[in-house]
C-alpha positions as semicolon CSV with decimal commas, in nm:
position;residue;x (nm);y (nm);z (nm)
1;X;-0,597;-2,404;-1,021
2;X;-0,551;-2,310;-0,658
3;X;-0,747;-2,005;-0,538
4;X;-0,850;-1,851;-0,208
5;X;-1,229;-1,824;-0,184
6;X;-1,417;-1,597;0,054
7;X;-1,738;-1,794;0,113
8;X;-1,885;-1,580;0,393
9;X;-1,800;-1,259;0,573
10;X;-1,587;-1,279;0,885
11;X;-1,241;-1,254;1,037
12;X;-0,986;-1,413;0,798
13;X;-0,742;-1,469;1,086
14;X;-0,968;-1,748;1,218
15;X;-0,804;-2,078;1,127
16;X;-1,077;-2,338;1,182
17;X;-1,409;-2,451;1,034
18;X;-1,554;-2,107;1,103
19;X;-1,304;-1,931;0,876
20;X;-1,458;-1,716;0,601
21;X;-1,178;-1,816;0,363
22;X;-1,099;-2,154;0,214
23;X;-0,841;-2,271;-0,040
24;X;-0,999;-2,432;-0,345
25;X;-0,763;-2,660;-0,535
26;X;-1,004;-2,712;-0,823
27;X;-1,101;-2,356;-0,918
28;X;-1,136;-2,317;-1,298
29;X;-0,852;-2,142;-1,476
30;X;-1,003;-1,816;-1,609
31;X;-1,058;-1,789;-1,983
32;X;-0,947;-1,498;-2,198
33;X;-1,269;-1,300;-2,208
34;X;-1,184;-1,046;-2,476
35;X;-0,960;-0,976;-2,775
36;X;-0,721;-0,773;-2,557
37;X;-0,723;-0,998;-2,250
38;X;-0,402;-1,132;-2,095
39;X;-0,381;-1,431;-1,861
40;X;-0,106;-1,407;-1,601
41;X;0,041;-1,691;-1,397
42;X;0,072;-1,521;-1,060
43;X;0,412;-1,535;-0,889
44;X;0,314;-1,326;-0,587
45;X;0,027;-1,117;-0,460
46;X;0,015;-0,855;-0,190
47;X;-0,199;-0,839;0,123
48;X;-0,337;-0,494;0,193
49;X;-0,542;-0,372;0,485
50;X;-0,828;-0,320;0,242
51;X;-0,833;-0,695;0,166
52;X;-0,860;-0,766;0,539
53;X;-1,152;-0,525;0,574
54;X;-1,327;-0,651;0,260
55;X;-1,340;-1,013;0,381
56;X;-1,505;-0,883;0,698
57;X;-1,757;-0,681;0,499
58;X;-1,619;-0,356;0,636
59;X;-1,477;-0,209;0,315
60;X;-1,659;0,041;0,093
61;X;-1,670;-0,210;-0,194
62;X;-1,873;-0,521;-0,104
63;X;-1,861;-0,788;-0,377
64;X;-2,121;-1,066;-0,384
65;X;-2,024;-1,397;-0,225
66;X;-1,834;-1,609;-0,298
67;X;-1,536;-1,414;-0,433
68;X;-1,160;-1,442;-0,471
69;X;-0,996;-1,153;-0,282
70;X;-0,677;-0,980;-0,380
71;X;-0,565;-0,672;-0,568
72;X;-0,200;-0,618;-0,668
73;X;0,013;-0,895;-0,812
74;X;0,304;-0,982;-1,040
75;X;0,375;-1,281;-1,257
76;X;0,445;-1,418;-1,602
77;X;0,217;-1,384;-1,906
78;X;0,062;-1,726;-1,979
79;X;-0,164;-1,646;-2,275
80;X;-0,283;-1,343;-2,473
81;X;-0,588;-1,252;-2,680
82;X;-0,555;-1,210;-3,059
83;X;-0,551;-0,829;-3,041
84;X;-0,295;-0,794;-2,763
85;X;-0,004;-0,580;-2,882
86;X;0,179;-0,490;-2,560
87;X;0,268;-0,835;-2,423
88;X;0,353;-1,189;-2,525
89;X;0,374;-1,520;-2,340
90;X;0,672;-1,524;-2,105
91;X;0,677;-1,149;-2,031
92;X;0,698;-1,044;-1,668
93;X;0,423;-0,804;-1,561
94;X;0,254;-0,651;-1,259
95;X;-0,094;-0,511;-1,216
96;X;-0,387;-0,456;-0,985
97;X;-0,748;-0,564;-0,990
98;X;-1,063;-0,504;-0,791
99;X;-1,066;-0,875;-0,700
100;X;-0,907;-1,204;-0,793
101;X;-0,530;-1,199;-0,736
102;X;-0,530;-1,460;-0,457
103;X;-0,519;-1,731;-0,724
104;X;-0,265;-1,904;-0,945
105;X;-0,400;-1,732;-1,258
106;X;-0,573;-1,402;-1,323
107;X;-0,701;-1,242;-1,643
108;X;-0,665;-0,868;-1,707
109;X;-0,694;-0,634;-2,002
110;X;-0,355;-0,541;-2,146
111;X;-0,420;-0,177;-2,046
112;X;-0,423;-0,281;-1,679
113;X;-0,079;-0,445;-1,686
114;X;0,270;-0,297;-1,665
115;X;0,599;-0,451;-1,778
116;X;0,838;-0,531;-1,494
117;X;1,198;-0,431;-1,573
118;X;1,437;-0,726;-1,603
119;X;1,640;-0,639;-1,294
120;X;1,335;-0,608;-1,067
121;X;1,229;-0,892;-0,839
122;X;0,873;-1,014;-0,911
123;X;0,778;-1,050;-0,544
124;X;0,879;-0,688;-0,488
125;X;0,693;-0,580;-0,802
126;X;0,377;-0,745;-0,667
127;X;0,404;-0,529;-0,355
128;X;0,431;-0,207;-0,551
129;X;0,097;-0,103;-0,708
130;X;-0,140;-0,039;-0,415
131;X;0,095;0,067;-0,133
132;X;0,340;0,271;-0,337
133;X;0,072;0,376;-0,586
134;X;-0,143;0,518;-0,306
135;X;0,147;0,712;-0,156
136;X;0,277;0,834;-0,492
137;X;-0,061;0,967;-0,609
138;X;-0,117;1,125;-0,267
139;X;0,220;1,297;-0,233
140;X;0,321;1,368;-0,592
141;X;-0,012;1,417;-0,772
142;X;-0,237;1,556;-0,498
143;X;-0,011;1,733;-0,245
144;X;0,262;1,806;-0,502
145;X;0,525;1,765;-0,230
146;X;0,818;2,000;-0,282
147;X;1,186;1,982;-0,193
148;X;1,247;2,131;0,153
149;X;0,890;2,085;0,278
150;X;0,826;1,895;0,600
151;X;0,633;1,569;0,561
152;X;0,487;1,395;0,867
153;X;0,398;1,028;0,810
154;X;0,181;0,847;1,064
155;X;0,185;0,466;1,068
156;X;0,519;0,494;0,894
157;X;0,624;0,127;0,920
158;X;0,318;-0,014;0,743
159;X;0,286;-0,074;0,370
160;X;0,161;0,269;0,262
161;X;0,353;0,446;0,539
162;X;0,690;0,300;0,441
163;X;0,615;0,389;0,081
164;X;0,530;0,747;0,179
165;X;0,855;0,782;0,371
166;X;1,061;0,673;0,071
167;X;0,870;0,884;-0,179
168;X;0,911;1,182;0,054
169;X;1,288;1,135;0,049
170;X;1,293;1,100;-0,331
171;X;1,104;1,431;-0,350
172;X;1,362;1,598;-0,127
173;X;1,133;1,658;0,172
174;X;1,232;1,658;0,536
175;X;1,060;1,341;0,657
176;X;0,930;1,284;1,009
177;X;0,799;0,933;1,076
178;X;0,581;0,797;1,357
179;X;0,574;0,424;1,436
180;X;0,537;0,193;1,736
181;X;0,813;-0,035;1,867
182;X;1,191;-0,040;1,863
183;X;1,222;-0,274;1,563
184;X;1,013;-0,045;1,343
185;X;1,194;0,266;1,467
186;X;1,533;0,112;1,397
187;X;1,430;0,016;1,045
188;X;1,304;0,367;0,969
189;X;1,627;0,515;1,103
190;X;1,825;0,280;0,877
191;X;1,641;0,432;0,579
192;X;1,772;0,778;0,655
193;X;1,448;0,928;0,787
194;X;1,520;1,272;0,933
195;X;1,335;1,211;1,260
196;X;1,157;0,901;1,393
197;X;0,920;0,899;1,691
198;X;0,834;0,581;1,884
199;X;0,468;0,641;1,969
200;X;0,473;0,351;2,216
201;X;0,698;0,539;2,459
202;X;0,737;0,901;2,343
203;X;0,507;1,201;2,333
204;X;0,471;1,241;1,958
205;X;0,385;1,611;1,956
206;X;0,661;1,709;2,199
207;X;0,922;1,505;2,011
208;X;0,830;1,650;1,671
209;X;0,819;2,006;1,808
210;X;1,167;1,962;1,955
211;X;1,299;1,835;1,622
212;X;1,141;2,121;1,428
213;X;1,282;2,376;1,670
214;X;1,631;2,226;1,643
215;X;1,611;2,245;1,263
216;X;1,462;2,598;1,274
217;X;1,151;2,477;1,093
218;X;0,810;2,635;1,153
219;X;0,595;2,323;1,129
220;X;0,462;2,042;0,913
221;X;0,364;2,118;0,552
222;X;0,210;1,782;0,457
223;X;0,045;1,532;0,695
224;X;0,010;1,178;0,559
225;X;-0,243;0,986;0,767
226;X;-0,341;0,619;0,721
227;X;-0,415;0,585;1,094
228;X;-0,684;0,833;1,203
229;X;-0,793;0,849;1,566
230;X;-0,634;1,053;1,843
231;X;-0,290;1,054;1,681
232;X;-0,424;1,235;1,376
233;X;-0,617;1,485;1,590
234;X;-0,307;1,562;1,797
235;X;-0,088;1,592;1,487
236;X;-0,296;1,883;1,358
237;X;-0,127;2,092;1,631
238;X;0,195;2,063;1,430
239;X;0,061;2,192;1,097
240;X;0,179;2,509;0,931
241;X;-0,046;2,774;0,782
242;X;-0,136;2,647;0,434
243;X;-0,059;2,284;0,524
244;X;-0,209;1,987;0,341
245;X;-0,373;1,687;0,506
246;X;-0,383;1,356;0,318
247;X;-0,659;1,129;0,452
248;X;-0,548;0,778;0,352
249;X;-0,728;0,548;0,595
250;X;-0,831;0,469;0,951
251;X;-0,620;0,177;1,074
252;X;-0,690;0,284;1,432
253;X;-1,058;0,213;1,376
254;X;-1,153;0,571;1,462
255;X;-1,246;0,830;1,201
256;X;-1,110;1,167;1,320
257;X;-1,300;1,495;1,303
258;X;-1,112;1,776;1,130
259;X;-1,251;2,109;1,258
260;X;-1,357;2,313;0,957
261;X;-1,317;2,643;1,143
262;X;-0,947;2,576;1,206
263;X;-0,899;2,455;0,848
264;X;-1,050;2,785;0,733
265;X;-0,839;3,009;0,956
266;X;-0,515;2,822;0,878
267;X;-0,592;2,776;0,507
268;X;-0,545;2,400;0,521
269;X;-0,621;2,181;0,221
270;X;-0,774;1,843;0,303
271;X;-0,737;1,566;0,045
272;X;-0,942;1,248;0,069
273;X;-0,763;0,979;-0,126
274;X;-0,938;0,661;-0,242
275;X;-0,670;0,532;-0,476
276;X;-0,881;0,260;-0,637
277;X;-1,137;0,507;-0,771
278;X;-0,872;0,663;-0,996
279;X;-0,900;0,353;-1,213
280;X;-1,255;0,463;-1,298
281;X;-1,223;0,842;-1,301
282;X;-0,858;0,918;-1,388
283;X;-0,686;0,599;-1,514
284;X;-0,411;0,800;-1,682
285;X;-0,296;0,923;-1,340
286;X;-0,251;0,565;-1,217
287;X;-0,072;0,463;-1,535
288;X;0,177;0,750;-1,515
289;X;0,226;0,691;-1,141
290;X;0,306;0,320;-1,173
291;X;0,538;0,378;-1,467
292;X;0,737;0,626;-1,260
293;X;0,743;0,395;-0,958
294;X;0,871;0,101;-1,164
295;X;1,140;0,329;-1,304
296;X;1,237;0,438;-0,952
297;X;1,249;0,075;-0,837
298;X;1,472;-0,026;-1,130
299;X;1,707;0,264;-1,048
300;X;1,720;0,178;-0,679
301;X;1,551;0,501;-0,564
302;X;1,287;0,306;-0,371
303;X;1,317;-0,027;-0,194
304;X;1,034;-0,272;-0,132
305;X;1,065;-0,427;0,212
306;X;0,895;-0,767;0,232
307;X;0,818;-0,832;0,597
308;X;0,651;-1,174;0,567
309;X;0,587;-1,426;0,288
310;X;0,330;-1,707;0,304
311;X;0,179;-1,977;0,087
312;X;-0,187;-1,950;-0,008
313;X;-0,271;-2,224;0,243
314;X;-0,127;-1,997;0,515
315;X;-0,349;-1,700;0,431
316;X;-0,498;-1,682;0,781
317;X;-0,146;-1,641;0,923
318;X;-0,076;-1,369;0,669
319;X;-0,386;-1,177;0,773
320;X;-0,293;-1,226;1,140
321;X;0,040;-1,053;1,077
322;X;-0,149;-0,748;0,950
323;X;-0,411;-0,759;1,226
324;X;-0,148;-0,789;1,501
325;X;0,062;-0,505;1,353
326;X;0,370;-0,725;1,328
327;X;0,453;-0,596;0,981
328;X;0,730;-0,367;0,861
329;X;0,646;-0,301;0,497
330;X;0,452;-0,568;0,309
331;X;0,300;-0,913;0,359
332;X;0,296;-1,136;0,051
333;X;0,137;-1,457;-0,072
334;X;0,375;-1,645;-0,302
335;X;0,298;-1,925;-0,544
336;X;0,639;-2,083;-0,514
337;X;0,874;-2,218;-0,252
338;X;0,866;-1,953;0,023
339;X;1,238;-1,986;0,099
340;X;1,324;-1,899;-0,259
341;X;1,062;-1,629;-0,302
342;X;1,187;-1,362;-0,066
343;X;1,255;-1,025;-0,224
344;X;1,609;-0,944;-0,327
345;X;1,545;-0,572;-0,275
């Protein structure tokens, strides 16, 4: 089968003999390793910022070399173990793994797979687990976002950010989104976001304060931050007493310092969210979260925006799109004709 191999650590956007990634066209098709194993023929797999960091050796999980990167995916069941009761060959499924989805086939236990509703596009389903799963667990499970609360989303045009914006609207929150560039701002406005700030040419704090004043709102109740850096530090000026901070990631490259004395005085709650660790410590939370998200997708409550699609041989270009911040929503690798693989959602 065809698989993307990471043979050394480095920048996956490099597209020459020094690249840390190479496409193997003769990788062995994985065997069913247990009675409840399911082999999936992958239709599409998602690129996440974590995959980009992991190939560089900058992620918290550092697998031994060589390895096949990749986490969330969707496809068609190819074979099942003798004790599998949930799926049969031909079923459409999605799932997530620690590694291995950048390949034509992947094997997972039946407990790690979810049925994709008939009306849902498989490319869109492959984009769902990590980005929307992260935002759903953060906002619904951890922050318990309530109708009428004010949600501020930083990095709102990226994969997790766009998911957070939509989940915020489903929950009935007043959503304020921060992004950079007119194209991203226009897309967020088209989604019905209550207020969008273009950080490339506006003062974020002044713009949000003006909006809050006009709406007679006291401040921000939940801060969703996948960015870090100065923007996060400045955004703390907008937080209400009793606000909640969701620490999702540090796309800016700078880990912000949250002053504990101010958190104490203002009764802030700070949530660190490493979504992948729920698979080890609270798998039932992930299962319930993804089931609800698939239901929302089938009902049209959330929409998966596919920004770019690439073949496996174009993986370096796919990673470049993430590195250069050209993405609105998700970047996907598809194992099919790219022209016919674009999401219908």
